[in-house]
Amino acid sequence: DLRGAAEEHPPPRFALPPRSALVIGAVGFCAVFAEGASLDWSAVYLRDVMDSDAGLAAACTTAFSCTMAASRFAGDAMVRRFGPVRTVRTSGVLATTGGLLVVLANGPAPAIAGFGLIGLGIAVVVPLAFAAAARSGPAPSQAIAGVATITYTSGLVAPAAIGQIAGATSLTVSFGLVTALAFGLIAGAGVLRGAGREAAGAPSSAIEHI
């Protein structure tokens, strides 16, 4: 019977994710790296690079979080109307523009606006990456696990990587890397084509990821 077959052939303890999941995970990596960097370093950027006071520096992180939340609440309508690929490409344009504003800012206002655009741009990417992974091949559980590993590893390494790069160069250079990864969303959006219309419900339900 089925129970006997499952006991006779247990699932492997470790399995490499399919190649499609690695590509999808790379898109998620870009988004989560930008999220982790912005959440942990935006206030420091305002204080150290823009010479802002503590209140304004904290407001920058709040602006990032609020635009990210707003984007996720609006994500359903965006994905239904434009599809996952166009949504993520547009998101990448917003996040890249935000990164450029941060890097080129000569005062607190454009830097805060830049962080706000980064939050607006990256918010819906991870839910759509998971949805695409679920439809990327014959083993959706392995694909989702692979994408989750890649994306959430990015969240762990991003704050430390930003700090190390800033220590060797500057915070401005660090956010140059964030901007480059945000551009990766534009280049890699096509791999999320498999997310489908069913993924439209994911962004708003994934608000707890903020």
mmCIF file with all atom_site columns, C-alpha atoms in Angstrom:
data_model
loop_
_atom_site.group_PDB
_atom_site.id
_atom_site.type_symbol
_atom_site.label_atom_id
_atom_site.label_alt_id
_atom_site.label_comp_id
_atom_site.label_asym_id
_atom_site.label_entity_id
_atom_site.label_seq_id
_atom_site.pdbx_PDB_ins_code
_atom_site.Cartn_x
_atom_site.Cartn_y
_atom_site.Cartn_z
_atom_site.occupancy
_atom_site.B_iso_or_equiv
_atom_site.pdbx_formal_charge
_atom_site.auth_seq_id
_atom_site.auth_comp_id
_atom_site.auth_asym_id
_atom_site.auth_atom_id
_atom_site.pdbx_PDB_model_num
ATOM 1   C CA . ASP A 1 1   ? 0.000  0.000  0.000   1.00 0.00 ? 1   ASP A CA 1
ATOM 2   C CA . LEU A 1 2   ? 0.964  3.676  -0.075  1.00 0.00 ? 2   LEU A CA 1
ATOM 3   C CA . ARG A 1 3   ? 2.042  3.702  3.575   1.00 0.00 ? 3   ARG A CA 1
ATOM 4   C CA . GLY A 1 4   ? 4.333  0.766  3.035   1.00 0.00 ? 4   GLY A CA 1
ATOM 5   C CA . ALA A 1 5   ? 5.820  2.355  -0.073  1.00 0.00 ? 5   ALA A CA 1
ATOM 6   C CA . ALA A 1 6   ? 6.512  5.592  1.819   1.00 0.00 ? 6   ALA A CA 1
ATOM 7   C CA . GLU A 1 7   ? 8.247  3.671  4.605   1.00 0.00 ? 7   GLU A CA 1
ATOM 8   C CA . GLU A 1 8   ? 10.233 1.671  2.075   1.00 0.00 ? 8   GLU A CA 1
ATOM 9   C CA . HIS A 1 9   ? 11.365 4.776  0.147   1.00 0.00 ? 9   HIS A CA 1
ATOM 10  C CA . PRO A 1 10  ? 11.603 7.676  2.616   1.00 0.00 ? 10  PRO A CA 1
ATOM 11  C CA . PRO A 1 11  ? 12.292 11.139 1.230   1.00 0.00 ? 11  PRO A CA 1
ATOM 12  C CA . PRO A 1 12  ? 15.961 12.164 1.167   1.00 0.00 ? 12  PRO A CA 1
ATOM 13  C CA . ARG A 1 13  ? 17.313 14.066 4.143   1.00 0.00 ? 13  ARG A CA 1
ATOM 14  C CA . PHE A 1 14  ? 18.999 16.507 1.783   1.00 0.00 ? 14  PHE A CA 1
ATOM 15  C CA . ALA A 1 15  ? 18.206 17.351 -1.829  1.00 0.00 ? 15  ALA A CA 1
ATOM 16  C CA . LEU A 1 16  ? 19.628 20.046 -4.041  1.00 0.00 ? 16  LEU A CA 1
ATOM 17  C CA . PRO A 1 17  ? 17.003 22.477 -5.341  1.00 0.00 ? 17  PRO A CA 1
ATOM 18  C CA . PRO A 1 18  ? 16.271 22.378 -9.066  1.00 0.00 ? 18  PRO A CA 1
ATOM 19  C CA . ARG A 1 19  ? 18.142 24.801 -11.293 1.00 0.00 ? 19  ARG A CA 1
ATOM 20  C CA . SER A 1 20  ? 15.010 26.856 -11.882 1.00 0.00 ? 20  SER A CA 1
ATOM 21  C CA . ALA A 1 21  ? 14.769 27.496 -8.132  1.00 0.00 ? 21  ALA A CA 1
ATOM 22  C CA . LEU A 1 22  ? 18.324 28.825 -8.078  1.00 0.00 ? 22  LEU A CA 1
ATOM 23  C CA . VAL A 1 23  ? 17.470 31.438 -10.701 1.00 0.00 ? 23  VAL A CA 1
ATOM 24  C CA . ILE A 1 24  ? 14.227 32.404 -8.974  1.00 0.00 ? 24  ILE A CA 1
ATOM 25  C CA . GLY A 1 25  ? 16.060 32.481 -5.656  1.00 0.00 ? 25  GLY A CA 1
ATOM 26  C CA . ALA A 1 26  ? 18.603 34.909 -7.102  1.00 0.00 ? 26  ALA A CA 1
ATOM 27  C CA . VAL A 1 27  ? 15.789 37.395 -7.759  1.00 0.00 ? 27  VAL A CA 1
ATOM 28  C CA . GLY A 1 28  ? 14.532 36.944 -4.215  1.00 0.00 ? 28  GLY A CA 1
ATOM 29  C CA . PHE A 1 29  ? 18.113 37.351 -2.973  1.00 0.00 ? 29  PHE A CA 1
ATOM 30  C CA . CYS A 1 30  ? 18.323 40.802 -4.572  1.00 0.00 ? 30  CYS A CA 1
ATOM 31  C CA . ALA A 1 31  ? 15.086 41.956 -2.960  1.00 0.00 ? 31  ALA A CA 1
ATOM 32  C CA . VAL A 1 32  ? 15.822 40.619 0.527   1.00 0.00 ? 32  VAL A CA 1
ATOM 33  C CA . PHE A 1 33  ? 19.377 41.998 0.455   1.00 0.00 ? 33  PHE A CA 1
ATOM 34  C CA . ALA A 1 34  ? 17.988 45.468 -0.249  1.00 0.00 ? 34  ALA A CA 1
ATOM 35  C CA . GLU A 1 35  ? 15.401 45.009 2.501   1.00 0.00 ? 35  GLU A CA 1
ATOM 36  C CA . GLY A 1 36  ? 17.908 43.910 5.129   1.00 0.00 ? 36  GLY A CA 1
ATOM 37  C CA . ALA A 1 37  ? 20.364 46.633 4.199   1.00 0.00 ? 37  ALA A CA 1
ATOM 38  C CA . SER A 1 38  ? 17.726 49.353 4.300   1.00 0.00 ? 38  SER A CA 1
ATOM 39  C CA . LEU A 1 39  ? 16.097 48.257 7.551   1.00 0.00 ? 39  LEU A CA 1
ATOM 40  C CA . ASP A 1 40  ? 19.400 47.983 9.409   1.00 0.00 ? 40  ASP A CA 1
ATOM 41  C CA . TRP A 1 41  ? 21.374 50.829 7.840   1.00 0.00 ? 41  TRP A CA 1
ATOM 42  C CA . SER A 1 42  ? 18.993 53.537 6.618   1.00 0.00 ? 42  SER A CA 1
ATOM 43  C CA . ALA A 1 43  ? 19.005 55.397 9.945   1.00 0.00 ? 43  ALA A CA 1
ATOM 44  C CA . VAL A 1 44  ? 22.786 55.074 10.164  1.00 0.00 ? 44  VAL A CA 1
ATOM 45  C CA . TYR A 1 45  ? 23.065 56.402 6.618   1.00 0.00 ? 45  TYR A CA 1
ATOM 46  C CA . LEU A 1 46  ? 21.004 59.472 7.465   1.00 0.00 ? 46  LEU A CA 1
ATOM 47  C CA . ARG A 1 47  ? 22.998 60.098 10.639  1.00 0.00 ? 47  ARG A CA 1
ATOM 48  C CA . ASP A 1 48  ? 26.522 59.468 9.368   1.00 0.00 ? 48  ASP A CA 1
ATOM 49  C CA . VAL A 1 49  ? 26.367 60.388 5.690   1.00 0.00 ? 49  VAL A CA 1
ATOM 50  C CA . MET A 1 50  ? 23.633 63.045 5.698   1.00 0.00 ? 50  MET A CA 1
ATOM 51  C CA . ASP A 1 51  ? 24.541 64.367 9.183   1.00 0.00 ? 51  ASP A CA 1
ATOM 52  C CA . SER A 1 52  ? 20.884 64.204 10.289  1.00 0.00 ? 52  SER A CA 1
ATOM 53  C CA . ASP A 1 53  ? 19.644 64.222 13.874  1.00 0.00 ? 53  ASP A CA 1
ATOM 54  C CA . ALA A 1 54  ? 18.406 61.038 15.527  1.00 0.00 ? 54  ALA A CA 1
ATOM 55  C CA . GLY A 1 55  ? 14.712 61.807 14.979  1.00 0.00 ? 55  GLY A CA 1
ATOM 56  C CA . LEU A 1 56  ? 15.075 62.345 11.249  1.00 0.00 ? 56  LEU A CA 1
ATOM 57  C CA . ALA A 1 57  ? 17.276 59.276 10.942  1.00 0.00 ? 57  ALA A CA 1
ATOM 58  C CA . ALA A 1 58  ? 14.611 57.143 12.630  1.00 0.00 ? 58  ALA A CA 1
ATOM 59  C CA . ALA A 1 59  ? 11.945 58.658 10.373  1.00 0.00 ? 59  ALA A CA 1
ATOM 60  C CA . CYS A 1 60  ? 13.874 57.339 7.383   1.00 0.00 ? 60  CYS A CA 1
ATOM 61  C CA . THR A 1 61  ? 13.496 53.744 8.552   1.00 0.00 ? 61  THR A CA 1
ATOM 62  C CA . THR A 1 62  ? 9.822  54.407 9.240   1.00 0.00 ? 62  THR A CA 1
ATOM 63  C CA . ALA A 1 63  ? 9.363  55.746 5.703   1.00 0.00 ? 63  ALA A CA 1
ATOM 64  C CA . PHE A 1 64  ? 10.979 52.623 4.280   1.00 0.00 ? 64  PHE A CA 1
ATOM 65  C CA . SER A 1 65  ? 8.746  50.314 6.339   1.00 0.00 ? 65  SER A CA 1
ATOM 66  C CA . CYS A 1 66  ? 5.575  52.255 5.515   1.00 0.00 ? 66  CYS A CA 1
ATOM 67  C CA . THR A 1 67  ? 6.139  52.287 1.758   1.00 0.00 ? 67  THR A CA 1
ATOM 68  C CA . MET A 1 68  ? 6.955  48.592 1.859   1.00 0.00 ? 68  MET A CA 1
ATOM 69  C CA . ALA A 1 69  ? 3.714  47.882 3.710   1.00 0.00 ? 69  ALA A CA 1
ATOM 70  C CA . ALA A 1 70  ? 1.687  50.061 1.335   1.00 0.00 ? 70  ALA A CA 1
ATOM 71  C CA . SER A 1 71  ? 3.171  48.286 -1.670  1.00 0.00 ? 71  SER A CA 1
ATOM 72  C CA . ARG A 1 72  ? 2.232  44.886 -0.280  1.00 0.00 ? 72  ARG A CA 1
ATOM 73  C CA . PHE A 1 73  ? -1.334 45.952 0.369   1.00 0.00 ? 73  PHE A CA 1
ATOM 74  C CA . ALA A 1 74  ? -1.567 47.200 -3.229  1.00 0.00 ? 74  ALA A CA 1
ATOM 75  C CA . GLY A 1 75  ? 0.224  44.145 -4.604  1.00 0.00 ? 75  GLY A CA 1
ATOM 76  C CA . ASP A 1 76  ? -2.929 42.151 -5.364  1.00 0.00 ? 76  ASP A CA 1
ATOM 77  C CA . ALA A 1 77  ? -4.264 44.747 -7.768  1.00 0.00 ? 77  ALA A CA 1
ATOM 78  C CA . MET A 1 78  ? -0.873 45.282 -9.399  1.00 0.00 ? 78  MET A CA 1
ATOM 79  C CA . VAL A 1 79  ? -0.271 41.606 -10.103 1.00 0.00 ? 79  VAL A CA 1
ATOM 80  C CA . ARG A 1 80  ? -3.807 41.019 -11.373 1.00 0.00 ? 80  ARG A CA 1
ATOM 81  C CA . ARG A 1 81  ? -3.608 43.951 -13.741 1.00 0.00 ? 81  ARG A CA 1
ATOM 82  C CA . PHE A 1 82  ? -0.024 43.710 -15.002 1.00 0.00 ? 82  PHE A CA 1
ATOM 83  C CA . GLY A 1 83  ? 1.103  40.159 -14.212 1.00 0.00 ? 83  GLY A CA 1
ATOM 84  C CA . PRO A 1 84  ? 4.098  39.139 -12.107 1.00 0.00 ? 84  PRO A CA 1
ATOM 85  C CA . VAL A 1 85  ? 6.803  39.909 -14.657 1.00 0.00 ? 85  VAL A CA 1
ATOM 86  C CA . ARG A 1 86  ? 5.732  43.497 -15.417 1.00 0.00 ? 86  ARG A CA 1
ATOM 87  C CA . THR A 1 87  ? 5.046  44.088 -11.730 1.00 0.00 ? 87  THR A CA 1
ATOM 88  C CA . VAL A 1 88  ? 8.540  43.001 -10.702 1.00 0.00 ? 88  VAL A CA 1
ATOM 89  C CA . ARG A 1 89  ? 10.184 44.918 -13.542 1.00 0.00 ? 89  ARG A CA 1
ATOM 90  C CA . THR A 1 90  ? 8.354  48.057 -12.474 1.00 0.00 ? 90  THR A CA 1
ATOM 91  C CA . SER A 1 91  ? 9.296  47.305 -8.880  1.00 0.00 ? 91  SER A CA 1
ATOM 92  C CA . GLY A 1 92  ? 12.920 46.989 -9.944  1.00 0.00 ? 92  GLY A CA 1
ATOM 93  C CA . VAL A 1 93  ? 12.788 50.378 -11.654 1.00 0.00 ? 93  VAL A CA 1
ATOM 94  C CA . LEU A 1 94  ? 11.402 51.951 -8.476  1.00 0.00 ? 94  LEU A CA 1
ATOM 95  C CA . ALA A 1 95  ? 13.990 50.262 -6.253  1.00 0.00 ? 95  ALA A CA 1
ATOM 96  C CA . THR A 1 96  ? 16.871 51.139 -8.583  1.00 0.00 ? 96  THR A CA 1
ATOM 97  C CA . THR A 1 97  ? 15.732 54.752 -8.765  1.00 0.00 ? 97  THR A CA 1
ATOM 98  C CA . GLY A 1 98  ? 15.520 54.788 -4.978  1.00 0.00 ? 98  GLY A CA 1
ATOM 99  C CA . GLY A 1 99  ? 19.016 53.383 -4.664  1.00 0.00 ? 99  GLY A CA 1
ATOM 100 C CA . LEU A 1 100 ? 20.383 56.038 -7.010  1.00 0.00 ? 100 LEU A CA 1
ATOM 101 C CA . LEU A 1 101 ? 18.654 58.741 -4.972  1.00 0.00 ? 101 LEU A CA 1
ATOM 102 C CA . VAL A 1 102 ? 20.279 57.398 -1.806  1.00 0.00 ? 102 VAL A CA 1
ATOM 103 C CA . VAL A 1 103 ? 23.738 57.206 -3.357  1.00 0.00 ? 103 VAL A CA 1
ATOM 104 C CA . LEU A 1 104 ? 23.564 60.614 -5.054  1.00 0.00 ? 104 LEU A CA 1
ATOM 105 C CA . ALA A 1 105 ? 21.668 62.456 -2.298  1.00 0.00 ? 105 ALA A CA 1
ATOM 106 C CA . ASN A 1 106 ? 23.146 65.722 -1.073  1.00 0.00 ? 106 ASN A CA 1
ATOM 107 C CA . GLY A 1 107 ? 20.675 66.084 1.785   1.00 0.00 ? 107 GLY A CA 1
ATOM 108 C CA . PRO A 1 108 ? 18.268 64.133 3.996   1.00 0.00 ? 108 PRO A CA 1
ATOM 109 C CA . ALA A 1 109 ? 15.114 64.658 1.899   1.00 0.00 ? 109 ALA A CA 1
ATOM 110 C CA . PRO A 1 110 ? 16.261 62.880 -1.282  1.00 0.00 ? 110 PRO A CA 1
ATOM 111 C CA . ALA A 1 111 ? 17.855 60.111 0.786   1.00 0.00 ? 111 ALA A CA 1
ATOM 112 C CA . ILE A 1 112 ? 14.607 59.492 2.671   1.00 0.00 ? 112 ILE A CA 1
ATOM 113 C CA . ALA A 1 113 ? 12.698 59.528 -0.619  1.00 0.00 ? 113 ALA A CA 1
ATOM 114 C CA . GLY A 1 114 ? 15.208 57.033 -1.994  1.00 0.00 ? 114 GLY A CA 1
ATOM 115 C CA . PHE A 1 115 ? 14.741 54.623 0.879   1.00 0.00 ? 115 PHE A CA 1
ATOM 116 C CA . GLY A 1 116 ? 10.992 55.003 0.492   1.00 0.00 ? 116 GLY A CA 1
ATOM 117 C CA . LEU A 1 117 ? 11.233 54.024 -3.172  1.00 0.00 ? 117 LEU A CA 1
ATOM 118 C CA . ILE A 1 118 ? 13.389 51.015 -2.305  1.00 0.00 ? 118 ILE A CA 1
ATOM 119 C CA . GLY A 1 119 ? 10.687 49.831 0.088   1.00 0.00 ? 119 GLY A CA 1
ATOM 120 C CA . LEU A 1 120 ? 8.018  50.446 -2.525  1.00 0.00 ? 120 LEU A CA 1
ATOM 121 C CA . GLY A 1 121 ? 9.968  48.502 -5.113  1.00 0.00 ? 121 GLY A CA 1
ATOM 122 C CA . ILE A 1 122 ? 11.013 45.360 -3.270  1.00 0.00 ? 122 ILE A CA 1
ATOM 123 C CA . ALA A 1 123 ? 7.854  44.587 -1.303  1.00 0.00 ? 123 ALA A CA 1
ATOM 124 C CA . VAL A 1 124 ? 6.078  42.175 -3.647  1.00 0.00 ? 124 VAL A CA 1
ATOM 125 C CA . VAL A 1 125 ? 9.113  40.340 -5.011  1.00 0.00 ? 125 VAL A CA 1
ATOM 126 C CA . VAL A 1 126 ? 9.531  37.587 -2.422  1.00 0.00 ? 126 VAL A CA 1
ATOM 127 C CA . PRO A 1 127 ? 5.887  36.417 -2.396  1.00 0.00 ? 127 PRO A CA 1
ATOM 128 C CA . LEU A 1 128 ? 5.963  36.249 -6.189  1.00 0.00 ? 128 LEU A CA 1
ATOM 129 C CA . ALA A 1 129 ? 9.261  34.339 -6.079  1.00 0.00 ? 129 ALA A CA 1
ATOM 130 C CA . PHE A 1 130 ? 7.703  31.699 -3.829  1.00 0.00 ? 130 PHE A CA 1
ATOM 131 C CA . ALA A 1 131 ? 4.664  31.470 -6.123  1.00 0.00 ? 131 ALA A CA 1
ATOM 132 C CA . ALA A 1 132 ? 6.909  31.031 -9.165  1.00 0.00 ? 132 ALA A CA 1
ATOM 133 C CA . ALA A 1 133 ? 8.948  28.358 -7.378  1.00 0.00 ? 133 ALA A CA 1
ATOM 134 C CA . ALA A 1 134 ? 5.786  26.378 -6.664  1.00 0.00 ? 134 ALA A CA 1
ATOM 135 C CA . ARG A 1 135 ? 5.119  26.214 -10.407 1.00 0.00 ? 135 ARG A CA 1
ATOM 136 C CA . SER A 1 136 ? 8.686  25.801 -11.641 1.00 0.00 ? 136 SER A CA 1
ATOM 137 C CA . GLY A 1 137 ? 8.929  22.035 -11.913 1.00 0.00 ? 137 GLY A CA 1
ATOM 138 C CA . PRO A 1 138 ? 7.812  18.577 -10.793 1.00 0.00 ? 138 PRO A CA 1
ATOM 139 C CA . ALA A 1 139 ? 9.079  19.011 -7.196  1.00 0.00 ? 139 ALA A CA 1
ATOM 140 C CA . PRO A 1 140 ? 7.496  22.222 -5.872  1.00 0.00 ? 140 PRO A CA 1
ATOM 141 C CA . SER A 1 141 ? 8.424  21.497 -2.251  1.00 0.00 ? 141 SER A CA 1
ATOM 142 C CA . GLN A 1 142 ? 12.124 21.297 -3.141  1.00 0.00 ? 142 GLN A CA 1
ATOM 143 C CA . ALA A 1 143 ? 11.871 24.426 -5.274  1.00 0.00 ? 143 ALA A CA 1
ATOM 144 C CA . ILE A 1 144 ? 10.163 26.436 -2.549  1.00 0.00 ? 144 ILE A CA 1
ATOM 145 C CA . ALA A 1 145 ? 12.664 25.231 0.039   1.00 0.00 ? 145 ALA A CA 1
ATOM 146 C CA . GLY A 1 146 ? 15.544 26.204 -2.239  1.00 0.00 ? 146 GLY A CA 1
ATOM 147 C CA . VAL A 1 147 ? 14.151 29.668 -2.899  1.00 0.00 ? 147 VAL A CA 1
ATOM 148 C CA . ALA A 1 148 ? 13.476 30.181 0.818   1.00 0.00 ? 148 ALA A CA 1
ATOM 149 C CA . THR A 1 149 ? 17.033 29.174 1.707   1.00 0.00 ? 149 THR A CA 1
ATOM 150 C CA . ILE A 1 150 ? 18.556 31.567 -0.809  1.00 0.00 ? 150 ILE A CA 1
ATOM 151 C CA . THR A 1 151 ? 16.327 34.532 -0.032  1.00 0.00 ? 151 THR A CA 1
ATOM 152 C CA . TYR A 1 152 ? 16.461 34.318 3.746   1.00 0.00 ? 152 TYR A CA 1
ATOM 153 C CA . THR A 1 153 ? 20.212 33.700 3.718   1.00 0.00 ? 153 THR A CA 1
ATOM 154 C CA . SER A 1 154 ? 20.419 37.028 1.930   1.00 0.00 ? 154 SER A CA 1
ATOM 155 C CA . GLY A 1 155 ? 18.571 38.669 4.813   1.00 0.00 ? 155 GLY A CA 1
ATOM 156 C CA . LEU A 1 156 ? 21.105 37.252 7.246   1.00 0.00 ? 156 LEU A CA 1
ATOM 157 C CA . VAL A 1 157 ? 24.221 38.298 5.343   1.00 0.00 ? 157 VAL A CA 1
ATOM 158 C CA . ALA A 1 158 ? 23.078 41.696 4.029   1.00 0.00 ? 158 ALA A CA 1
ATOM 159 C CA . PRO A 1 159 ? 23.515 43.818 7.198   1.00 0.00 ? 159 PRO A CA 1
ATOM 160 C CA . ALA A 1 160 ? 26.970 42.397 7.897   1.00 0.00 ? 160 ALA A CA 1
ATOM 161 C CA . ALA A 1 161 ? 28.035 42.727 4.268   1.00 0.00 ? 161 ALA A CA 1
ATOM 162 C CA . ILE A 1 162 ? 26.948 46.374 4.191   1.00 0.00 ? 162 ILE A CA 1
ATOM 163 C CA . GLY A 1 163 ? 28.938 47.028 7.354   1.00 0.00 ? 163 GLY A CA 1
ATOM 164 C CA . GLN A 1 164 ? 32.061 45.324 6.046   1.00 0.00 ? 164 GLN A CA 1
ATOM 165 C CA . ILE A 1 165 ? 31.946 47.180 2.737   1.00 0.00 ? 165 ILE A CA 1
ATOM 166 C CA . ALA A 1 166 ? 31.301 50.455 4.555   1.00 0.00 ? 166 ALA A CA 1
ATOM 167 C CA . GLY A 1 167 ? 34.272 49.803 6.846   1.00 0.00 ? 167 GLY A CA 1
ATOM 168 C CA . ALA A 1 168 ? 36.540 49.234 3.878   1.00 0.00 ? 168 ALA A CA 1
ATOM 169 C CA . THR A 1 169 ? 35.125 52.054 1.748   1.00 0.00 ? 169 THR A CA 1
ATOM 170 C CA . SER A 1 170 ? 31.984 53.984 2.737   1.00 0.00 ? 170 SER A CA 1
ATOM 171 C CA . LEU A 1 171 ? 28.265 53.557 3.292   1.00 0.00 ? 171 LEU A CA 1
ATOM 172 C CA . THR A 1 172 ? 27.667 55.264 -0.027  1.00 0.00 ? 172 THR A CA 1
ATOM 173 C CA . VAL A 1 173 ? 29.612 52.524 -1.799  1.00 0.00 ? 173 VAL A CA 1
ATOM 174 C CA . SER A 1 174 ? 27.677 49.913 0.174   1.00 0.00 ? 174 SER A CA 1
ATOM 175 C CA . PHE A 1 175 ? 24.384 51.275 -1.125  1.00 0.00 ? 175 PHE A CA 1
ATOM 176 C CA . GLY A 1 176 ? 25.855 51.341 -4.587  1.00 0.00 ? 176 GLY A CA 1
ATOM 177 C CA . LEU A 1 177 ? 25.844 47.542 -4.261  1.00 0.00 ? 177 LEU A CA 1
ATOM 178 C CA . VAL A 1 178 ? 22.213 47.651 -3.093  1.00 0.00 ? 178 VAL A CA 1
ATOM 179 C CA . THR A 1 179 ? 21.373 49.716 -6.173  1.00 0.00 ? 179 THR A CA 1
ATOM 180 C CA . ALA A 1 180 ? 23.097 47.198 -8.440  1.00 0.00 ? 180 ALA A CA 1
ATOM 181 C CA . LEU A 1 181 ? 21.130 44.346 -6.870  1.00 0.00 ? 181 LEU A CA 1
ATOM 182 C CA . ALA A 1 182 ? 17.904 46.328 -7.266  1.00 0.00 ? 182 ALA A CA 1
ATOM 183 C CA . PHE A 1 183 ? 18.700 46.571 -10.971 1.00 0.00 ? 183 PHE A CA 1
ATOM 184 C CA . GLY A 1 184 ? 18.925 42.775 -10.920 1.00 0.00 ? 184 GLY A CA 1
ATOM 185 C CA . LEU A 1 185 ? 15.172 42.731 -10.321 1.00 0.00 ? 185 LEU A CA 1
ATOM 186 C CA . ILE A 1 186 ? 14.659 44.362 -13.709 1.00 0.00 ? 186 ILE A CA 1
ATOM 187 C CA . ALA A 1 187 ? 16.998 41.920 -15.428 1.00 0.00 ? 187 ALA A CA 1
ATOM 188 C CA . GLY A 1 188 ? 15.648 38.810 -13.710 1.00 0.00 ? 188 GLY A CA 1
ATOM 189 C CA . ALA A 1 189 ? 11.922 39.512 -13.601 1.00 0.00 ? 189 ALA A CA 1
ATOM 190 C CA . GLY A 1 190 ? 11.237 37.151 -16.508 1.00 0.00 ? 190 GLY A CA 1
ATOM 191 C CA . VAL A 1 191 ? 11.940 34.066 -14.382 1.00 0.00 ? 191 VAL A CA 1
ATOM 192 C CA . LEU A 1 192 ? 8.846  34.843 -12.281 1.00 0.00 ? 192 LEU A CA 1
ATOM 193 C CA . ARG A 1 193 ? 6.517  34.310 -15.235 1.00 0.00 ? 193 ARG A CA 1
ATOM 194 C CA . GLY A 1 194 ? 5.286  31.097 -13.630 1.00 0.00 ? 194 GLY A CA 1
ATOM 195 C CA . ALA A 1 195 ? 3.897  32.932 -10.605 1.00 0.00 ? 195 ALA A CA 1
ATOM 196 C CA . GLY A 1 196 ? 0.516  33.210 -12.331 1.00 0.00 ? 196 GLY A CA 1
ATOM 197 C CA . ARG A 1 197 ? -2.685 34.962 -11.306 1.00 0.00 ? 197 ARG A CA 1
ATOM 198 C CA . GLU A 1 198 ? -3.019 32.829 -8.174  1.00 0.00 ? 198 GLU A CA 1
ATOM 199 C CA . ALA A 1 199 ? 0.001  34.614 -6.706  1.00 0.00 ? 199 ALA A CA 1
ATOM 200 C CA . ALA A 1 200 ? -1.880 37.874 -6.592  1.00 0.00 ? 200 ALA A CA 1
ATOM 201 C CA . GLY A 1 201 ? -3.081 37.136 -3.076  1.00 0.00 ? 201 GLY A CA 1
ATOM 202 C CA . ALA A 1 202 ? 0.432  36.566 -1.764  1.00 0.00 ? 202 ALA A CA 1
ATOM 203 C CA . PRO A 1 203 ? 1.772  40.110 -1.281  1.00 0.00 ? 203 PRO A CA 1
ATOM 204 C CA . SER A 1 204 ? -0.865 41.316 1.143   1.00 0.00 ? 204 SER A CA 1
ATOM 205 C CA . SER A 1 205 ? -0.844 38.077 3.114   1.00 0.00 ? 205 SER A CA 1
ATOM 206 C CA . ALA A 1 206 ? 2.920  38.239 3.407   1.00 0.00 ? 206 ALA A CA 1
ATOM 207 C CA . ILE A 1 207 ? 2.926  41.570 5.213   1.00 0.00 ? 207 ILE A CA 1
ATOM 208 C CA . GLU A 1 208 ? 4.395  39.921 8.294   1.00 0.00 ? 208 GLU A CA 1
ATOM 209 C CA . HIS A 1 209 ? 7.658  39.495 6.356   1.00 0.00 ? 209 HIS A CA 1
ATOM 210 C CA . ILE A 1 210 ? 8.413  43.209 6.961   1.00 0.00 ? 210 ILE A CA 1
#
